[in-house]
PDB file of C-alpha atoms in Angstrom:
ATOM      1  CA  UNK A   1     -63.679 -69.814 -37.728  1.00  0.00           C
ATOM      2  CA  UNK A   2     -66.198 -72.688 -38.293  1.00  0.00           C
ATOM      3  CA  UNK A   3     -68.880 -72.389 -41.314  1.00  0.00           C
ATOM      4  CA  UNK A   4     -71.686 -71.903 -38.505  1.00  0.00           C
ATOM      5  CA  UNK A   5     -69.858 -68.878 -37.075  1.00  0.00           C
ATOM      6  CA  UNK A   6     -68.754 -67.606 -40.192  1.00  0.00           C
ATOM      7  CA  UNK A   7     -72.816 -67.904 -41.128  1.00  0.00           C
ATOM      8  CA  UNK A   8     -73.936 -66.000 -37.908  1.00  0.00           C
ATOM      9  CA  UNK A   9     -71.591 -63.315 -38.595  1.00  0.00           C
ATOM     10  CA  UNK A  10     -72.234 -62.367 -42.284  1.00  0.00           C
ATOM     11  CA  UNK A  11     -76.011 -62.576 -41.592  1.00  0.00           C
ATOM     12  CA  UNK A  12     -75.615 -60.616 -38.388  1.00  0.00           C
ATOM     13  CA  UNK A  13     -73.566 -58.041 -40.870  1.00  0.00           C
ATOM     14  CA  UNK A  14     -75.974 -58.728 -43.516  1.00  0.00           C
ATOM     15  CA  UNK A  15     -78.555 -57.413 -41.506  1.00  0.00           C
ATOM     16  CA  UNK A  16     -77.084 -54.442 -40.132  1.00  0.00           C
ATOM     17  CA  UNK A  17     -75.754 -52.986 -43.597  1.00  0.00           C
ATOM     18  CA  UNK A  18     -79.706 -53.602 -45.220  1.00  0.00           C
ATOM     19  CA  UNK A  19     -80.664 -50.905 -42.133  1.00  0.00           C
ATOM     20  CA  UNK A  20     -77.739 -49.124 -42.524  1.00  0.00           C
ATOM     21  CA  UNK A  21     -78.318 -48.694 -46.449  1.00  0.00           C
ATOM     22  CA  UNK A  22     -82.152 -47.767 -45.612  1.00  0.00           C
ATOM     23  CA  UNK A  23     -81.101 -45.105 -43.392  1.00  0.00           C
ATOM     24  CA  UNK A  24     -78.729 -43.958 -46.112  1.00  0.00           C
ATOM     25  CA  UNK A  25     -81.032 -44.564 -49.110  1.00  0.00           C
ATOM     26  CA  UNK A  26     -83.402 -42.438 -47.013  1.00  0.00           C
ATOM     27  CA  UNK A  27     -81.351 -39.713 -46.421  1.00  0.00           C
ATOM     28  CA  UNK A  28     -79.654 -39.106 -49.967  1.00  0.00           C
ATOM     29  CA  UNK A  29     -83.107 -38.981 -51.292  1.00  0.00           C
ATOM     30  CA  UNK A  30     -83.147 -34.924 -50.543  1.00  0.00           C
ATOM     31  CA  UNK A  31     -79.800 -34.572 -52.150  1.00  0.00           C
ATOM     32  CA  UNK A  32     -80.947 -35.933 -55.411  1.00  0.00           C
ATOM     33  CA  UNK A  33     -80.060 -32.382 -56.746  1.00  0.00           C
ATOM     34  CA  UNK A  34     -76.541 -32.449 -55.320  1.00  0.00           C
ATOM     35  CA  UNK A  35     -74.178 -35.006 -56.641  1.00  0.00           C
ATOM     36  CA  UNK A  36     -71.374 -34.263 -54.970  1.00  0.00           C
ATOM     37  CA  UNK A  37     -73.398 -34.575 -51.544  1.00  0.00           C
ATOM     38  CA  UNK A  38     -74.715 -37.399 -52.598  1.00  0.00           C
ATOM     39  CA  UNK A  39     -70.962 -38.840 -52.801  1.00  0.00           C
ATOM     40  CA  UNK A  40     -69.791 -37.707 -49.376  1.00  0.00           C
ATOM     41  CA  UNK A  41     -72.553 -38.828 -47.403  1.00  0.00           C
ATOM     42  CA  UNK A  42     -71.818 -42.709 -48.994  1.00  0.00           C
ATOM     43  CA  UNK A  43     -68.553 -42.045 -47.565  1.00  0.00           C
ATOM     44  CA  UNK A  44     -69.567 -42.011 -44.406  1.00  0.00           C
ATOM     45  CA  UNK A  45     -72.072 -45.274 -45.413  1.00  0.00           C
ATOM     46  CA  UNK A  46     -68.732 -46.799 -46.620  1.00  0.00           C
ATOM     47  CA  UNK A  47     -66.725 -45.559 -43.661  1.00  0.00           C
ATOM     48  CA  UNK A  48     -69.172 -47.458 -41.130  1.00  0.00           C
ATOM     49  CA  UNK A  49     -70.165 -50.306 -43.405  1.00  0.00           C
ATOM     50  CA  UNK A  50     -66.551 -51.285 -44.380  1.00  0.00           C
ATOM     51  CA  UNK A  51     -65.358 -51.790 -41.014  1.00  0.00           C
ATOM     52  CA  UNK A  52     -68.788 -54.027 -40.019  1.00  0.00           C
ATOM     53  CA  UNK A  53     -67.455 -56.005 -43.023  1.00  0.00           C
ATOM     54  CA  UNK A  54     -64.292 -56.136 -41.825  1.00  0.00           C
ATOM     55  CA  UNK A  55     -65.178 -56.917 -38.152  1.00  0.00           C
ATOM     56  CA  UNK A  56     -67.621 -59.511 -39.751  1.00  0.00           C
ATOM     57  CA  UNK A  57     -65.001 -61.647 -41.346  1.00  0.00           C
ATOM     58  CA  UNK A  58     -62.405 -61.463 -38.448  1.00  0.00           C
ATOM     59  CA  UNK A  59     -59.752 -59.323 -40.335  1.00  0.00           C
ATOM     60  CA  UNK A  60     -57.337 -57.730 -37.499  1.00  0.00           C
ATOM     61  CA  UNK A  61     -56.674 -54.988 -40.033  1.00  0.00           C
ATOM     62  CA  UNK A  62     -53.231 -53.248 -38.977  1.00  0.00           C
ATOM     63  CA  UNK A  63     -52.681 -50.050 -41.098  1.00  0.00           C
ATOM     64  CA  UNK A  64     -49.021 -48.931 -42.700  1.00  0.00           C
ATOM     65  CA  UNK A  65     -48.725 -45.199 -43.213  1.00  0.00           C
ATOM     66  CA  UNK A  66     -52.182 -44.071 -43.613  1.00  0.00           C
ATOM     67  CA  UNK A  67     -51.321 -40.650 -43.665  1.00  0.00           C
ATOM     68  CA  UNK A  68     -50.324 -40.708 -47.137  1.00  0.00           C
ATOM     69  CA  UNK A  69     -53.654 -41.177 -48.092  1.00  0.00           C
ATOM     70  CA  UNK A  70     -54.361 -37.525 -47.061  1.00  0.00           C
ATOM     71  CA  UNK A  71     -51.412 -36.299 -47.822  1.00  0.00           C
ATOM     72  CA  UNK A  72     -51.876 -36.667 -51.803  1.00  0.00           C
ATOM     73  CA  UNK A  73     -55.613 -35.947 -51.935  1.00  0.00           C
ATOM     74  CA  UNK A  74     -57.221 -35.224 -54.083  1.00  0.00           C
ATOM     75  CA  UNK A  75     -55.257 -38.721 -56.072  1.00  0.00           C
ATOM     76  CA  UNK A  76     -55.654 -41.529 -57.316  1.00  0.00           C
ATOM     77  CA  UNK A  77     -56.013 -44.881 -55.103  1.00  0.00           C
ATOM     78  CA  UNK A  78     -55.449 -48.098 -56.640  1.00  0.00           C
ATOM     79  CA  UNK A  79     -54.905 -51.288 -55.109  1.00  0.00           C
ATOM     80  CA  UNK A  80     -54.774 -55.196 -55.703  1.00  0.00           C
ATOM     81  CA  UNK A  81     -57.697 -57.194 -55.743  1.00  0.00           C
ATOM     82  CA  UNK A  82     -57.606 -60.762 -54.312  1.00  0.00           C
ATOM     83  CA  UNK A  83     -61.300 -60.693 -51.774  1.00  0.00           C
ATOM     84  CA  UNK A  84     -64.583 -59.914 -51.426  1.00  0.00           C
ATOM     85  CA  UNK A  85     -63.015 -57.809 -48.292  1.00  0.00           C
ATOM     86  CA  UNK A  86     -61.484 -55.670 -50.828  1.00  0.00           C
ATOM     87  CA  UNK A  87     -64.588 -53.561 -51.464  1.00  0.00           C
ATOM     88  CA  UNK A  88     -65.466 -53.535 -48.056  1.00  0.00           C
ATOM     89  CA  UNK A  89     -62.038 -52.180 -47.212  1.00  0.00           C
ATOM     90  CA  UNK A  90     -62.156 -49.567 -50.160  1.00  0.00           C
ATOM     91  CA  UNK A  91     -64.807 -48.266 -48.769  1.00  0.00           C
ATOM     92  CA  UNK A  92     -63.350 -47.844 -45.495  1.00  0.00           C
ATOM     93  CA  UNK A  93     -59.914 -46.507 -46.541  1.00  0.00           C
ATOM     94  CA  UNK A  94     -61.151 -44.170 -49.555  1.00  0.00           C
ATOM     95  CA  UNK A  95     -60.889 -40.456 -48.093  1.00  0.00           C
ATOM     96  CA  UNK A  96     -64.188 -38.190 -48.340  1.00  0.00           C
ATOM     97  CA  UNK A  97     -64.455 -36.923 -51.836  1.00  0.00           C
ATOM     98  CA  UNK A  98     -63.436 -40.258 -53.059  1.00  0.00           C
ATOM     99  CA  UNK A  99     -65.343 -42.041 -55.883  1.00  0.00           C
ATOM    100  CA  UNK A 100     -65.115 -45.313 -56.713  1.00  0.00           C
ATOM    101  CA  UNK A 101     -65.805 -46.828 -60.224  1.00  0.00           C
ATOM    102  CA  UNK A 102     -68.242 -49.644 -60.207  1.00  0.00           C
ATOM    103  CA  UNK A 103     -68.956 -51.845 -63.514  1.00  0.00           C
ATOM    104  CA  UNK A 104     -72.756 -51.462 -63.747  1.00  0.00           C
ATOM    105  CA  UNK A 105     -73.537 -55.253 -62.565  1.00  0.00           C
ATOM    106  CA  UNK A 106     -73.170 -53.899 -59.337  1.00  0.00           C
ATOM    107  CA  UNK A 107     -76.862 -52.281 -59.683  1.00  0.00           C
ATOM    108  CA  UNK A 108     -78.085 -55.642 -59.969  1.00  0.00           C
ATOM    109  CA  UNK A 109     -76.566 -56.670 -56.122  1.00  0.00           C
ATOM    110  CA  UNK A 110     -79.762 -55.924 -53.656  1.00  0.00           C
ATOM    111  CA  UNK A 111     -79.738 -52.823 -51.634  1.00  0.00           C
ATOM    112  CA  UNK A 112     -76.000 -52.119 -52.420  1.00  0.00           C
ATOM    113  CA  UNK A 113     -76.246 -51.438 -55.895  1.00  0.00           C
ATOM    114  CA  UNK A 114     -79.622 -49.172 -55.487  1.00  0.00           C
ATOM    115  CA  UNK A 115     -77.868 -47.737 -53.028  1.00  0.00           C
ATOM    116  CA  UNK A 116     -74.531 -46.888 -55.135  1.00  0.00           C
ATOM    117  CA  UNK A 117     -76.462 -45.744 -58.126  1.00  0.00           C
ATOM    118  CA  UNK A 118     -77.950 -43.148 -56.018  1.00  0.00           C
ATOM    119  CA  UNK A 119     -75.203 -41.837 -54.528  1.00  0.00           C
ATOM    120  CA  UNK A 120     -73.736 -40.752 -57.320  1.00  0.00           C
ATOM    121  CA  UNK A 121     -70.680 -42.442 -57.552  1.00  0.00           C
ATOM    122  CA  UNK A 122     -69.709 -43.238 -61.055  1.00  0.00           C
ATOM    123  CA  UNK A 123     -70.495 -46.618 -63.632  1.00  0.00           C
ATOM    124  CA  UNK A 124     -68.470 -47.729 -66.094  1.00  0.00           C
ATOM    125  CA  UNK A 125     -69.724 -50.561 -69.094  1.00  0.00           C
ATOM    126  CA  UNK A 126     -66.558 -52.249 -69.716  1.00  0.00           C
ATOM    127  CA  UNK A 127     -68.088 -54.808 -72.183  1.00  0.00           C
ATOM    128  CA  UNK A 128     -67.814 -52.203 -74.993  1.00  0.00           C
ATOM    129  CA  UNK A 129     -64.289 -50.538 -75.229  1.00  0.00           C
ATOM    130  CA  UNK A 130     -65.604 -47.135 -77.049  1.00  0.00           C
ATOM    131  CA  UNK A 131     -67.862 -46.454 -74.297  1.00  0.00           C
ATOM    132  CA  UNK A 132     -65.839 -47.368 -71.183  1.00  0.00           C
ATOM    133  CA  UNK A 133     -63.324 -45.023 -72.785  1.00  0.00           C
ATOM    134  CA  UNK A 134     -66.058 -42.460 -73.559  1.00  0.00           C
ATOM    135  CA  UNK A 135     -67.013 -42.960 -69.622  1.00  0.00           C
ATOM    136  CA  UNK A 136     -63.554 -42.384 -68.122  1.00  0.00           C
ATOM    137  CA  UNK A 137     -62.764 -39.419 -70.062  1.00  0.00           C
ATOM    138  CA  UNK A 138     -66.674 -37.805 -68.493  1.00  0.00           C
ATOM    139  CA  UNK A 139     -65.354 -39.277 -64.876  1.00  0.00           C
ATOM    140  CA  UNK A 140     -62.138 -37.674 -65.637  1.00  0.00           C
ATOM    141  CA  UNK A 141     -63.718 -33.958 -66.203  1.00  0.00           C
ATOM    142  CA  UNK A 142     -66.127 -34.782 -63.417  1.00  0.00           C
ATOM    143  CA  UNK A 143     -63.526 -35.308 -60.429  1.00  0.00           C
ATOM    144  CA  UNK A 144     -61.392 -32.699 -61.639  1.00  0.00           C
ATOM    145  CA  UNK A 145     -63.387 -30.000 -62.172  1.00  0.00           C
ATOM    146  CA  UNK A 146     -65.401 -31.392 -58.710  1.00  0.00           C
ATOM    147  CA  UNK A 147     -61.758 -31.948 -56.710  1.00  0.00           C
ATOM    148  CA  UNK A 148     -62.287 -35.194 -56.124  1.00  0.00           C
ATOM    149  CA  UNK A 149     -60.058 -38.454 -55.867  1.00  0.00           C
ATOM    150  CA  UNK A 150     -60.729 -42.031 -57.601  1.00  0.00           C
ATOM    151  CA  UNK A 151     -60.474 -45.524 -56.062  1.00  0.00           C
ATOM    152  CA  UNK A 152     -59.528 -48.257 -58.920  1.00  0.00           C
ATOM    153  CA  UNK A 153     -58.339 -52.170 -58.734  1.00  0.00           C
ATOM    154  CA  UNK A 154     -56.227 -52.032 -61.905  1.00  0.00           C
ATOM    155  CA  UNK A 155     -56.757 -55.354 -62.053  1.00  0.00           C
ATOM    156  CA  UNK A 156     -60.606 -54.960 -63.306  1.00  0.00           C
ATOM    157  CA  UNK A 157     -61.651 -58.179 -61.267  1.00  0.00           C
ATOM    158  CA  UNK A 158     -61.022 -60.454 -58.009  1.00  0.00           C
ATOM    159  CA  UNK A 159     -57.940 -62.771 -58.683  1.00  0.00           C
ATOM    160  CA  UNK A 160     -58.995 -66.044 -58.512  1.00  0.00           C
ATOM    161  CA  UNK A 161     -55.857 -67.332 -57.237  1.00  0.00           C
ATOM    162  CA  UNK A 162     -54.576 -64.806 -55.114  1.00  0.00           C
ATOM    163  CA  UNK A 163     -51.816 -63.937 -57.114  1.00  0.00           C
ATOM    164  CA  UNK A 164     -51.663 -60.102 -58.770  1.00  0.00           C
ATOM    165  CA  UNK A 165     -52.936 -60.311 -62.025  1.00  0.00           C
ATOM    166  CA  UNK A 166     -51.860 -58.016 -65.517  1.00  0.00           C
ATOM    167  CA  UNK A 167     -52.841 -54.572 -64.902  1.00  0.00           C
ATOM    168  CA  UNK A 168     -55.514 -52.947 -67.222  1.00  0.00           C
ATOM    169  CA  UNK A 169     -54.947 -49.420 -68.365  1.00  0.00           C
ATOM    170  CA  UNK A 170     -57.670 -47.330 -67.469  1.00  0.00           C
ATOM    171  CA  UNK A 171     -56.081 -46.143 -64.158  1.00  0.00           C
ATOM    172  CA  UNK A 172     -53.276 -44.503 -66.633  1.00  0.00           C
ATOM    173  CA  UNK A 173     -56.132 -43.113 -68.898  1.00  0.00           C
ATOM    174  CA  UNK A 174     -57.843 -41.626 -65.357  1.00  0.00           C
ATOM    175  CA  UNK A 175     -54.137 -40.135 -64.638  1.00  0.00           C
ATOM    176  CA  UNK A 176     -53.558 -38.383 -67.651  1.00  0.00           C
ATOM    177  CA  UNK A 177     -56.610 -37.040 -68.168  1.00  0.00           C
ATOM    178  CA  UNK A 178     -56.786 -35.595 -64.400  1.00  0.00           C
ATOM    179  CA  UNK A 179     -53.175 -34.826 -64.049  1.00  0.00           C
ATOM    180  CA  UNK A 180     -54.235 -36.548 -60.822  1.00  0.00           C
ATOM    181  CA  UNK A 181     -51.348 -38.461 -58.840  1.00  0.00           C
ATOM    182  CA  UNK A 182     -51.266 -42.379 -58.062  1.00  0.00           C
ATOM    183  CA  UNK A 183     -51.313 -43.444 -54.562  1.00  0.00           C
ATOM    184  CA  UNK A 184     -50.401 -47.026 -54.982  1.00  0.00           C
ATOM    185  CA  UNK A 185     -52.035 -49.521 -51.361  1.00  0.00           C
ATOM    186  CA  UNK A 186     -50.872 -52.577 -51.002  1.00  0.00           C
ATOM    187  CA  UNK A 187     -53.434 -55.305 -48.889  1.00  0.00           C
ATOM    188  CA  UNK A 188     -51.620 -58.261 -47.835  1.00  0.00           C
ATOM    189  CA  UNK A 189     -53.954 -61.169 -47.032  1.00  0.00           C
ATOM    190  CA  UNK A 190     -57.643 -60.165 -47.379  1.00  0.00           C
ATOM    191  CA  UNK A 191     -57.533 -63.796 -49.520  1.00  0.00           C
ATOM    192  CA  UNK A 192     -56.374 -65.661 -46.608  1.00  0.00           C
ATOM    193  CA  UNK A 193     -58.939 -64.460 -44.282  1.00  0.00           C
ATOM    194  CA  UNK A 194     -62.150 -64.105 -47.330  1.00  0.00           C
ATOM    195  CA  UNK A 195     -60.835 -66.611 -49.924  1.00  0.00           C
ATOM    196  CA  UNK A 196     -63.103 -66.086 -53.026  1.00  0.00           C
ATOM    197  CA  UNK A 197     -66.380 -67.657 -53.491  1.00  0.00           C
ATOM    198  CA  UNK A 198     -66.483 -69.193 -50.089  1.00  0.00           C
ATOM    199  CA  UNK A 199     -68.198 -68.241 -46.553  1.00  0.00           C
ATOM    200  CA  UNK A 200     -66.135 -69.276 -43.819  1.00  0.00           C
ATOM    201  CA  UNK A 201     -63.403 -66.735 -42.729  1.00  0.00           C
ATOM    202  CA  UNK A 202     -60.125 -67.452 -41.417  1.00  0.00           C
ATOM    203  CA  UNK A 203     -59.235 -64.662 -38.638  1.00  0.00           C
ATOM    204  CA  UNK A 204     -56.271 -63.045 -38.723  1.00  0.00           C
ATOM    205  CA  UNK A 205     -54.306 -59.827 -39.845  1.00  0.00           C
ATOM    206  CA  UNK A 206     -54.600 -57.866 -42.836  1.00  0.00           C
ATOM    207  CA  UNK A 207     -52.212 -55.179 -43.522  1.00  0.00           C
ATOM    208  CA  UNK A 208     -52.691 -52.674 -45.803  1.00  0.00           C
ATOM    209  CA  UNK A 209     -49.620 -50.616 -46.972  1.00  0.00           C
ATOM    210  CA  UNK A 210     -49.653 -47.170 -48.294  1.00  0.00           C
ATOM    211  CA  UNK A 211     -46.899 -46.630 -50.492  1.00  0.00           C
ATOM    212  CA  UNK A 212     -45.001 -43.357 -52.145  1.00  0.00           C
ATOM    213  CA  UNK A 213     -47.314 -40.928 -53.998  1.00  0.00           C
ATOM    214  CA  UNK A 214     -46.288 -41.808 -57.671  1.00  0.00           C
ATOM    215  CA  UNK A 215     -46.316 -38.513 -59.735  1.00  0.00           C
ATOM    216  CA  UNK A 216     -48.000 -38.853 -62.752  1.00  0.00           C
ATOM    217  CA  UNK A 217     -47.333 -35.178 -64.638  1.00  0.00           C
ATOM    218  CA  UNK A 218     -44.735 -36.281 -66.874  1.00  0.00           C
ATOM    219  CA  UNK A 219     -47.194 -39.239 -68.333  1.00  0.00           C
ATOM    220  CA  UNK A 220     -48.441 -39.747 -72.192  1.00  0.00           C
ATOM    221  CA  UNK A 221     -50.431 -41.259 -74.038  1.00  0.00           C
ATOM    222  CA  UNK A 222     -47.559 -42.684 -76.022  1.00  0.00           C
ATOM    223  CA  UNK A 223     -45.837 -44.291 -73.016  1.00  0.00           C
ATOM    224  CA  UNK A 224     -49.119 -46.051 -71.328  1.00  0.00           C
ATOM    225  CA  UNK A 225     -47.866 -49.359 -71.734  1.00  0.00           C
ATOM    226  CA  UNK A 226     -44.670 -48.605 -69.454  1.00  0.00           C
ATOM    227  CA  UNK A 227     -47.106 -47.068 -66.984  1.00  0.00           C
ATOM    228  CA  UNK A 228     -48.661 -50.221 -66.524  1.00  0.00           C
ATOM    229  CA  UNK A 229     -45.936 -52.276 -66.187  1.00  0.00           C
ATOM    230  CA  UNK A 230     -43.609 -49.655 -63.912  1.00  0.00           C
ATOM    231  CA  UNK A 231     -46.888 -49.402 -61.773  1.00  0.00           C
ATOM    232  CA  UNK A 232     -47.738 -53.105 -61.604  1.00  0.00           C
ATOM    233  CA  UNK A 233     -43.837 -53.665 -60.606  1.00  0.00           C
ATOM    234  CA  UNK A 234     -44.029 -51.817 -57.521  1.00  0.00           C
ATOM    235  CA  UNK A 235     -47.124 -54.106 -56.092  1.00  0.00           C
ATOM    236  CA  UNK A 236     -45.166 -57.196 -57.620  1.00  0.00           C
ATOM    237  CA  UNK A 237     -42.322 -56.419 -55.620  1.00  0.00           C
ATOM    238  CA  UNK A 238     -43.869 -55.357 -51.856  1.00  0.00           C
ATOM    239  CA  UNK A 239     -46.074 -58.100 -52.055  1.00  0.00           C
ATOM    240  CA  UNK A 240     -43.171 -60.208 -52.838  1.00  0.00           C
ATOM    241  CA  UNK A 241     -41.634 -58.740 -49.499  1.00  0.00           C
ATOM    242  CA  UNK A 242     -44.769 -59.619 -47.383  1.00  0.00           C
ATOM    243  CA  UNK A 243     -46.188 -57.557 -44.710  1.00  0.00           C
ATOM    244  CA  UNK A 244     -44.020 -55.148 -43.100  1.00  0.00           C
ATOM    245  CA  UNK A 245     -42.959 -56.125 -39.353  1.00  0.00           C
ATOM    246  CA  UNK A 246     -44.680 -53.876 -36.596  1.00  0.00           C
ATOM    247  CA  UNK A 247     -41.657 -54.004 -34.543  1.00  0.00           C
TER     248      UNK A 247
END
């Protein structure tokens, strides 16, 4: 896809997700007294808006056992983080009653970060340690006394070379404090098709692969660090096998 299409297409995208988030600015304005209404109806904003994205960028996105996502709900969805797709696709995929867990720079993006704040969905500071931890025990409490599920990248930020970076160990913290079990997903080429930092897209598939609900009841504090690494092995090694065949 040249530059010039690539242009056309995020502005026509661009365009549609400012009216979109007016609409749903607009209507989560009543529910300011009800959080947890507040975070289903951005589902349904992330629902629509995540597949514009993807439609925008030319990702043919071909899905691997999606039922699994229902099937462990209320969980824990983590997954690797190589593209700006990624939100846009985390969005799409997270189940309703799914909250995501933004770094607070994301109030500062136009119309999407007013639009997060308000819905509800919770912020994390991660440049001081005592209070992110403070944060994700309160988020912890929250979903589980609310039902709800989490969406993390474990990796904290984009990779900048597409490869899957060290895992950081707040989605272990979020699992032993909520008892809640891991659903590990798996995107295969969202870097190929939105590299990082630029603006022309390269069409073509993205599969995203919904693995085996990891249970998480036997997990402590003292054993975090193997957490990490058993968890981070699993995406190591599918991504190391590629996207699976559709024949």
């Amino acid at each position: 896809m040249s530059s010039f299409v690539s242009w056309i297409r995020v502005s026509l995208s661009g365009f549609t997700m400012v009216l979109l988030s007016v609409v749903f600015f607009m209507l989560m304005i009543p529910l300011l007294p009800w959080r947890i209404a507040r975070i289903y109806c951005c589902n349904v904003y992330g629902s629509i808006a995540g597949s514009g994205m993807a439609w925008s960028c030319g990702a043919r996105l071909r899905f691997h056992h999606r039922e699994r996502i229902y099937e462990a709900k209320p969980a824990i969805y983590i997954s690797n983080h190589t593209s700006t797709l990624d939100m846009w696709l985390g969005m799409w995929i997270c189940p309703m009653g799914g909250c995501g867990l933004a770094k607070r720079e994301i109030q500062l993006v136009p119309g999407v970060g007013q639009l997060y704040t308000l819905s509800g969905h919770p912020l994390i500071d991660r440049s001081n340690r005592e209070r992110a931890i403070s944060t994700m025990n309160s988020v912890a409490e929250f979903v589980t006394k609310n039902g709800l599920s989490l969406w993390l990248w474990p990796e904290g930020t984009r990779s900048r070379d597409g490869q899957l970076q060290p895992f950081k160990k707040g989605f272990v913290h979020a699992a032993i404090a909520t008892q809640l079990p891991i659903v590990p997903i798996v995107v295969h080429n969202a870097a190929k098709v939105w590299p990082r930092g630029k603006l022309k897209f390269n069409p073509g598939p993205v599969d995203i692969v919904v693995l085996d609900t990891i249970d998480t009841s036997g997990w402590s504090a003292e054993t975090i660090e193997q957490h990490v690494e058993d968890v981070r092995s699993v995406f190591e090694r599918k991504l190391a096998e590629g996207p699976p065949s559709l024949a």
